[in-house]
Amino acid sequence: MSFEQAIIVECDIVNHDHDYFKIQDEAEPQEQIFPVLPMPNAQPHTYTIVPGTQRGTEIIRDDLGFMYYKNKSTENKIYLACLEKKGCKCRATAAIPSDRENKSIVLSKQHNHLVKPFDLDVPFLRQHITEKALTKTVNSYVPRGIYMESIVNFPEAANNYTFIQCAERMRRLRQGMFPATPQNISEFHDLLKNDENQMFTLTLQRLQFYQGPLVVNGVIKGVLFCNIAHIQKIEQNLRNVRVAGCDG
């Protein structure tokens, strides 16, 4: 296949975790983004590291815009394969030094496809959302809140990484990192007593909020949440109270 023939190979954009379809208004013209055609036999010189879709993975992006994943490594070199090896059956390979301070890259085999459009902000937005989603704090659990907080830092990426994708990613991440939903009050109590979940037993001021189970005839019938520290603070004022209400 000649280079002129190879450039007609079409590739899907892989900025997203999943394929999503959006109905477009036919009356509104849509901006078209065309693949970039590098010079034939052009050689990259440097690379940057981009967070991969999977947590903890990396993508190598050369200064021409082509992207690679790590194939194997030796003491002195890391060997790369084109990210489009499956989609476009591209056999391009490259190598970078094991010393990550050295940003040079050498292309061994040429690509058989164009450089595709890629929003560099998307992987960094996705990484920021991942870190927030897996942080165990009292007030970090609402997906929309995490998404809105994250896109402040990467506003342009919001066009290519929607809240729907964010919520789905958070759901999958938390399935593997957080315990399953308790089936009864006893299991709920056990989760709260686990040291790994201690932050969920505190108030935003990090005062003890979970006080323990409500046991009736040796059986756990409920769980008790109460800000005792606050009650102790107003204890003197409560001495003259004859009638009090309680929420919950």
CSV table of C-alpha atoms in Angstrom, one decimal:
chain,number,residue,atom,x,y,z
A,1,MET,CA,0.0,0.0,0.0
A,2,SER,CA,1.4,3.4,-1.0
A,3,PHE,CA,1.4,6.4,1.4
A,4,GLU,CA,-1.2,8.1,-0.8
A,5,GLN,CA,-3.5,5.0,-0.5
A,6,ALA,CA,-2.8,4.7,3.2
A,7,ILE,CA,-4.1,8.2,4.1
A,8,ILE,CA,-7.7,7.3,3.2
A,9,VAL,CA,-7.9,4.8,6.1
A,10,GLU,CA,-10.4,6.2,8.6
A,11,CYS,CA,-10.0,5.9,12.4
A,12,ASP,CA,-12.5,6.5,15.2
A,13,ILE,CA,-11.7,9.2,17.8
A,14,VAL,CA,-10.9,7.5,21.1
A,15,ASN,CA,-11.0,10.5,23.5
A,16,HIS,CA,-14.0,8.9,25.3
A,17,ASP,CA,-14.5,5.8,27.5
A,18,HIS,CA,-17.5,4.7,25.4
A,19,ASP,CA,-19.3,5.6,22.1
A,20,TYR,CA,-22.1,8.1,22.7
A,21,PHE,CA,-24.4,9.5,20.0
A,22,LYS,CA,-25.9,13.0,20.1
A,23,ILE,CA,-28.7,14.2,17.9
A,24,GLN,CA,-27.5,17.3,16.1
A,25,ASP,CA,-29.7,20.1,14.9
A,26,GLU,CA,-29.7,19.8,11.1
A,27,ALA,CA,-30.3,23.6,10.7
A,28,GLU,CA,-27.1,24.3,12.7
A,29,PRO,CA,-23.9,23.9,10.7
A,30,GLN,CA,-21.4,21.7,12.4
A,31,GLU,CA,-17.7,22.5,12.4
A,32,GLN,CA,-15.7,19.7,10.7
A,33,ILE,CA,-12.3,18.7,12.0
A,34,PHE,CA,-10.1,16.9,9.5
A,35,PRO,CA,-7.2,14.6,10.2
A,36,VAL,CA,-3.8,16.3,10.0
A,37,LEU,CA,-1.5,15.0,7.3
A,38,PRO,CA,2.2,15.0,8.3
A,39,MET,CA,4.9,15.1,5.7
A,40,PRO,CA,5.7,11.6,4.2
A,41,ASN,CA,8.4,9.8,6.2
A,42,ALA,CA,8.4,12.6,8.8
A,43,GLN,CA,10.3,11.8,11.9
A,44,PRO,CA,9.2,12.8,15.5
A,45,HIS,CA,11.8,14.2,17.8
A,46,THR,CA,10.2,14.6,21.2
A,47,TYR,CA,7.2,13.2,23.1
A,48,THR,CA,4.8,14.0,26.0
A,49,ILE,CA,3.0,11.7,28.4
A,50,VAL,CA,-0.8,11.7,28.4
A,51,PRO,CA,-2.9,9.9,31.0
A,52,GLY,CA,-4.5,6.7,29.6
A,53,THR,CA,-8.1,5.8,29.8
A,54,GLN,CA,-7.4,3.0,32.3
A,55,ARG,CA,-6.4,4.2,35.7
A,56,GLY,CA,-2.6,4.2,36.1
A,57,THR,CA,-1.8,3.8,32.4
A,58,GLU,CA,0.0,6.2,30.1
A,59,ILE,CA,-0.1,7.2,26.5
A,60,ILE,CA,3.0,8.5,24.7
A,61,ARG,CA,2.3,11.2,22.2
A,62,ASP,CA,5.0,12.4,19.8
A,63,ASP,CA,5.4,15.9,18.5
A,64,LEU,CA,3.7,14.9,15.2
A,65,GLY,CA,0.6,14.0,17.1
A,66,PHE,CA,0.8,10.2,16.8
A,67,MET,CA,0.2,8.2,20.0
A,68,TYR,CA,1.6,4.9,21.3
A,69,TYR,CA,1.4,2.5,24.2
A,70,LYS,CA,4.2,0.7,25.9
A,71,ASN,CA,4.9,-2.7,24.3
A,72,LYS,CA,8.0,-3.9,26.2
A,73,SER,CA,11.0,-2.4,28.0
A,74,THR,CA,14.7,-3.2,28.6
A,75,GLU,CA,17.2,-1.6,30.9
A,76,ASN,CA,17.9,1.2,28.4
A,77,LYS,CA,14.9,1.5,26.2
A,78,ILE,CA,11.1,1.4,26.2
A,79,TYR,CA,9.6,0.0,23.0
A,80,LEU,CA,6.3,1.5,21.8
A,81,ALA,CA,3.5,0.3,19.5
A,82,CYS,CA,1.0,2.6,17.7
A,83,LEU,CA,-2.2,3.1,19.6
A,84,GLU,CA,-4.1,2.4,16.3
A,85,LYS,CA,-2.5,-1.1,16.0
A,86,LYS,CA,-6.0,-2.7,16.2
A,87,GLY,CA,-8.3,0.0,14.8
A,88,CYS,CA,-6.2,0.8,11.7
A,89,LYS,CA,-3.9,-2.2,11.8
A,90,CYS,CA,-1.0,0.2,12.0
A,91,ARG,CA,2.4,-1.5,12.5
A,92,ALA,CA,4.3,1.6,13.4
A,93,THR,CA,6.7,1.2,16.3
A,94,ALA,CA,9.0,3.6,18.2
A,95,ALA,CA,11.4,3.6,21.1
A,96,ILE,CA,12.2,6.1,23.9
A,97,PRO,CA,15.0,6.0,26.5
A,98,SER,CA,14.2,4.4,29.9
A,99,ASP,CA,15.4,7.6,31.4
A,100,ARG,CA,12.2,9.6,31.5
A,101,GLU,CA,14.0,12.9,31.7
A,102,ASN,CA,15.2,12.3,28.2
A,103,LYS,CA,12.2,13.1,26.0
A,104,SER,CA,13.7,12.0,22.7
A,105,ILE,CA,11.8,9.4,20.5
A,106,VAL,CA,12.9,7.4,17.5
A,107,LEU,CA,10.4,6.1,15.0
A,108,SER,CA,11.2,2.6,13.7
A,109,LYS,CA,8.3,1.9,11.4
A,110,GLN,CA,6.1,4.5,9.7
A,111,HIS,CA,2.3,4.9,10.4
A,112,ASN,CA,-0.3,3.9,7.8
A,113,HIS,CA,-2.9,6.5,8.8
A,114,LEU,CA,-3.3,10.2,9.5
A,115,VAL,CA,-2.9,12.0,12.8
A,116,LYS,CA,-6.4,12.1,14.2
A,117,PRO,CA,-7.9,15.0,16.1
A,118,PHE,CA,-7.3,14.7,19.8
A,119,ASP,CA,-8.4,17.0,22.7
A,120,LEU,CA,-5.4,17.0,25.0
A,121,ASP,CA,-7.5,18.4,27.9
A,122,VAL,CA,-9.8,15.3,28.0
A,123,PRO,CA,-7.3,12.8,29.5
A,124,PHE,CA,-6.3,15.3,32.1
A,125,LEU,CA,-9.9,16.1,33.0
A,126,ARG,CA,-10.6,12.3,33.2
A,127,GLN,CA,-7.6,11.9,35.5
A,128,HIS,CA,-8.8,14.7,37.8
A,129,ILE,CA,-12.3,13.2,38.0
A,130,THR,CA,-10.8,9.8,38.8
A,131,GLU,CA,-8.7,11.1,41.6
A,132,LYS,CA,-11.7,13.0,43.1
A,133,ALA,CA,-14.0,10.0,42.7
A,134,LEU,CA,-11.7,7.7,44.6
A,135,THR,CA,-10.9,10.1,47.4
A,136,LYS,CA,-12.7,9.0,50.6
A,137,THR,CA,-14.0,12.1,52.1
A,138,VAL,CA,-17.3,13.1,53.7
A,139,ASN,CA,-18.4,15.5,50.9
A,140,SER,CA,-17.0,14.2,47.7
A,141,TYR,CA,-19.7,11.8,46.6
A,142,VAL,CA,-22.0,13.6,44.2
A,143,PRO,CA,-20.9,12.8,40.6
A,144,ARG,CA,-22.3,16.1,39.2
A,145,GLY,CA,-20.5,18.1,41.9
A,146,ILE,CA,-17.2,16.4,41.0
A,147,TYR,CA,-17.7,17.0,37.3
A,148,MET,CA,-18.6,20.6,37.7
A,149,GLU,CA,-15.6,21.2,40.0
A,150,SER,CA,-13.3,19.4,37.5
A,151,ILE,CA,-14.4,21.2,34.3
A,152,VAL,CA,-13.5,24.6,35.9
A,153,ASN,CA,-9.8,23.5,35.4
A,154,PHE,CA,-10.5,22.1,31.9
A,155,PRO,CA,-13.4,24.1,30.4
A,156,GLU,CA,-12.7,23.2,26.8
A,157,ALA,CA,-12.7,19.4,27.5
A,158,ALA,CA,-16.3,19.6,28.7
A,159,ASN,CA,-17.3,19.6,25.0
A,160,ASN,CA,-15.8,16.2,24.4
A,161,TYR,CA,-16.3,14.6,27.8
A,162,THR,CA,-19.8,14.8,29.1
A,163,PHE,CA,-21.3,14.4,32.5
A,164,ILE,CA,-22.9,11.1,31.4
A,165,GLN,CA,-19.4,9.7,30.6
A,166,CYS,CA,-18.1,11.1,33.9
A,167,ALA,CA,-20.9,9.4,36.0
A,168,GLU,CA,-20.5,6.1,34.2
A,169,ARG,CA,-16.7,6.2,34.8
A,170,MET,CA,-17.2,7.0,38.5
A,171,ARG,CA,-19.7,4.2,38.9
A,172,ARG,CA,-17.2,1.6,37.5
A,173,LEU,CA,-14.3,3.0,39.5
A,174,ARG,CA,-16.2,2.9,42.7
A,175,GLN,CA,-17.5,-0.6,42.1
A,176,GLY,CA,-13.9,-1.8,42.3
A,177,MET,CA,-12.8,0.4,45.2
A,178,PHE,CA,-15.7,0.8,47.5
A,179,PRO,CA,-17.7,-1.8,49.5
A,180,ALA,CA,-21.0,-3.1,48.2
A,181,THR,CA,-24.2,-1.5,49.5
A,182,PRO,CA,-25.1,-3.2,52.8
A,183,GLN,CA,-28.2,-5.4,52.7
A,184,ASN,CA,-29.3,-4.7,56.3
A,185,ILE,CA,-28.6,-2.6,59.4
A,186,SER,CA,-26.2,-5.0,60.8
A,187,GLU,CA,-24.0,-4.9,57.7
A,188,PHE,CA,-24.2,-1.1,57.7
A,189,HIS,CA,-22.9,-1.1,61.3
A,190,ASP,CA,-20.1,-3.4,60.3
A,191,LEU,CA,-19.0,-1.1,57.4
A,192,LEU,CA,-19.0,1.9,59.7
A,193,LYS,CA,-16.9,0.2,62.3
A,194,ASN,CA,-14.3,-0.7,59.6
A,195,ASP,CA,-11.2,1.5,60.0
A,196,GLU,CA,-11.1,2.1,56.2
A,197,ASN,CA,-14.5,3.8,56.4
A,198,GLN,CA,-13.8,5.9,59.5
A,199,MET,CA,-14.1,9.2,57.7
A,200,PHE,CA,-17.8,8.4,57.1
A,201,THR,CA,-18.5,8.4,60.8
A,202,LEU,CA,-17.4,12.0,61.3
A,203,THR,CA,-19.0,15.4,60.7
A,204,LEU,CA,-17.5,17.9,58.3
A,205,GLN,CA,-15.6,19.3,61.4
A,206,ARG,CA,-14.2,15.8,61.9
A,207,LEU,CA,-16.2,15.3,65.1
A,208,GLN,CA,-17.6,11.8,65.9
A,209,PHE,CA,-21.1,11.6,64.4
A,210,TYR,CA,-21.8,7.8,64.4
A,211,GLN,CA,-22.4,6.7,68.0
A,212,GLY,CA,-23.0,3.0,67.4
A,213,PRO,CA,-25.9,0.5,66.9
A,214,LEU,CA,-29.3,0.6,68.6
A,215,VAL,CA,-29.5,-2.9,70.1
A,216,VAL,CA,-32.9,-4.3,71.3
A,217,ASN,CA,-32.9,-7.7,73.0
A,218,GLY,CA,-29.5,-8.4,71.6
A,219,VAL,CA,-30.5,-7.6,68.0
A,220,ILE,CA,-29.3,-4.5,66.1
A,221,LYS,CA,-32.5,-2.6,65.2
A,222,GLY,CA,-30.9,0.7,64.1
A,223,VAL,CA,-27.8,2.9,64.0
A,224,LEU,CA,-27.4,6.1,66.0
A,225,PHE,CA,-26.0,9.3,64.6
A,226,CYS,CA,-25.6,12.3,66.9
A,227,ASN,CA,-23.3,15.3,67.2
A,228,ILE,CA,-22.6,14.8,70.9
A,229,ALA,CA,-19.8,17.4,70.9
A,230,HIS,CA,-22.4,20.1,69.9
A,231,ILE,CA,-24.8,19.0,72.6
A,232,GLN,CA,-22.1,19.2,75.2
A,233,LYS,CA,-21.2,22.7,74.0
A,234,ILE,CA,-24.8,23.9,74.7
A,235,GLU,CA,-25.3,21.7,77.7
A,236,GLN,CA,-25.8,24.6,80.1
A,237,ASN,CA,-28.5,26.1,77.9
A,238,LEU,CA,-30.3,22.8,77.8
A,239,ARG,CA,-30.7,22.6,81.5
A,240,ASN,CA,-33.8,24.8,81.5
A,241,VAL,CA,-35.4,23.2,78.4
A,242,ARG,CA,-38.5,21.2,79.1
A,243,VAL,CA,-39.6,20.3,75.6
A,244,ALA,CA,-37.2,19.5,72.7
A,245,GLY,CA,-37.6,18.2,69.2
A,246,CYS,CA,-35.3,15.9,67.3
A,247,ASP,CA,-35.1,15.3,63.6
A,248,GLY,CA,-34.4,12.0,61.9
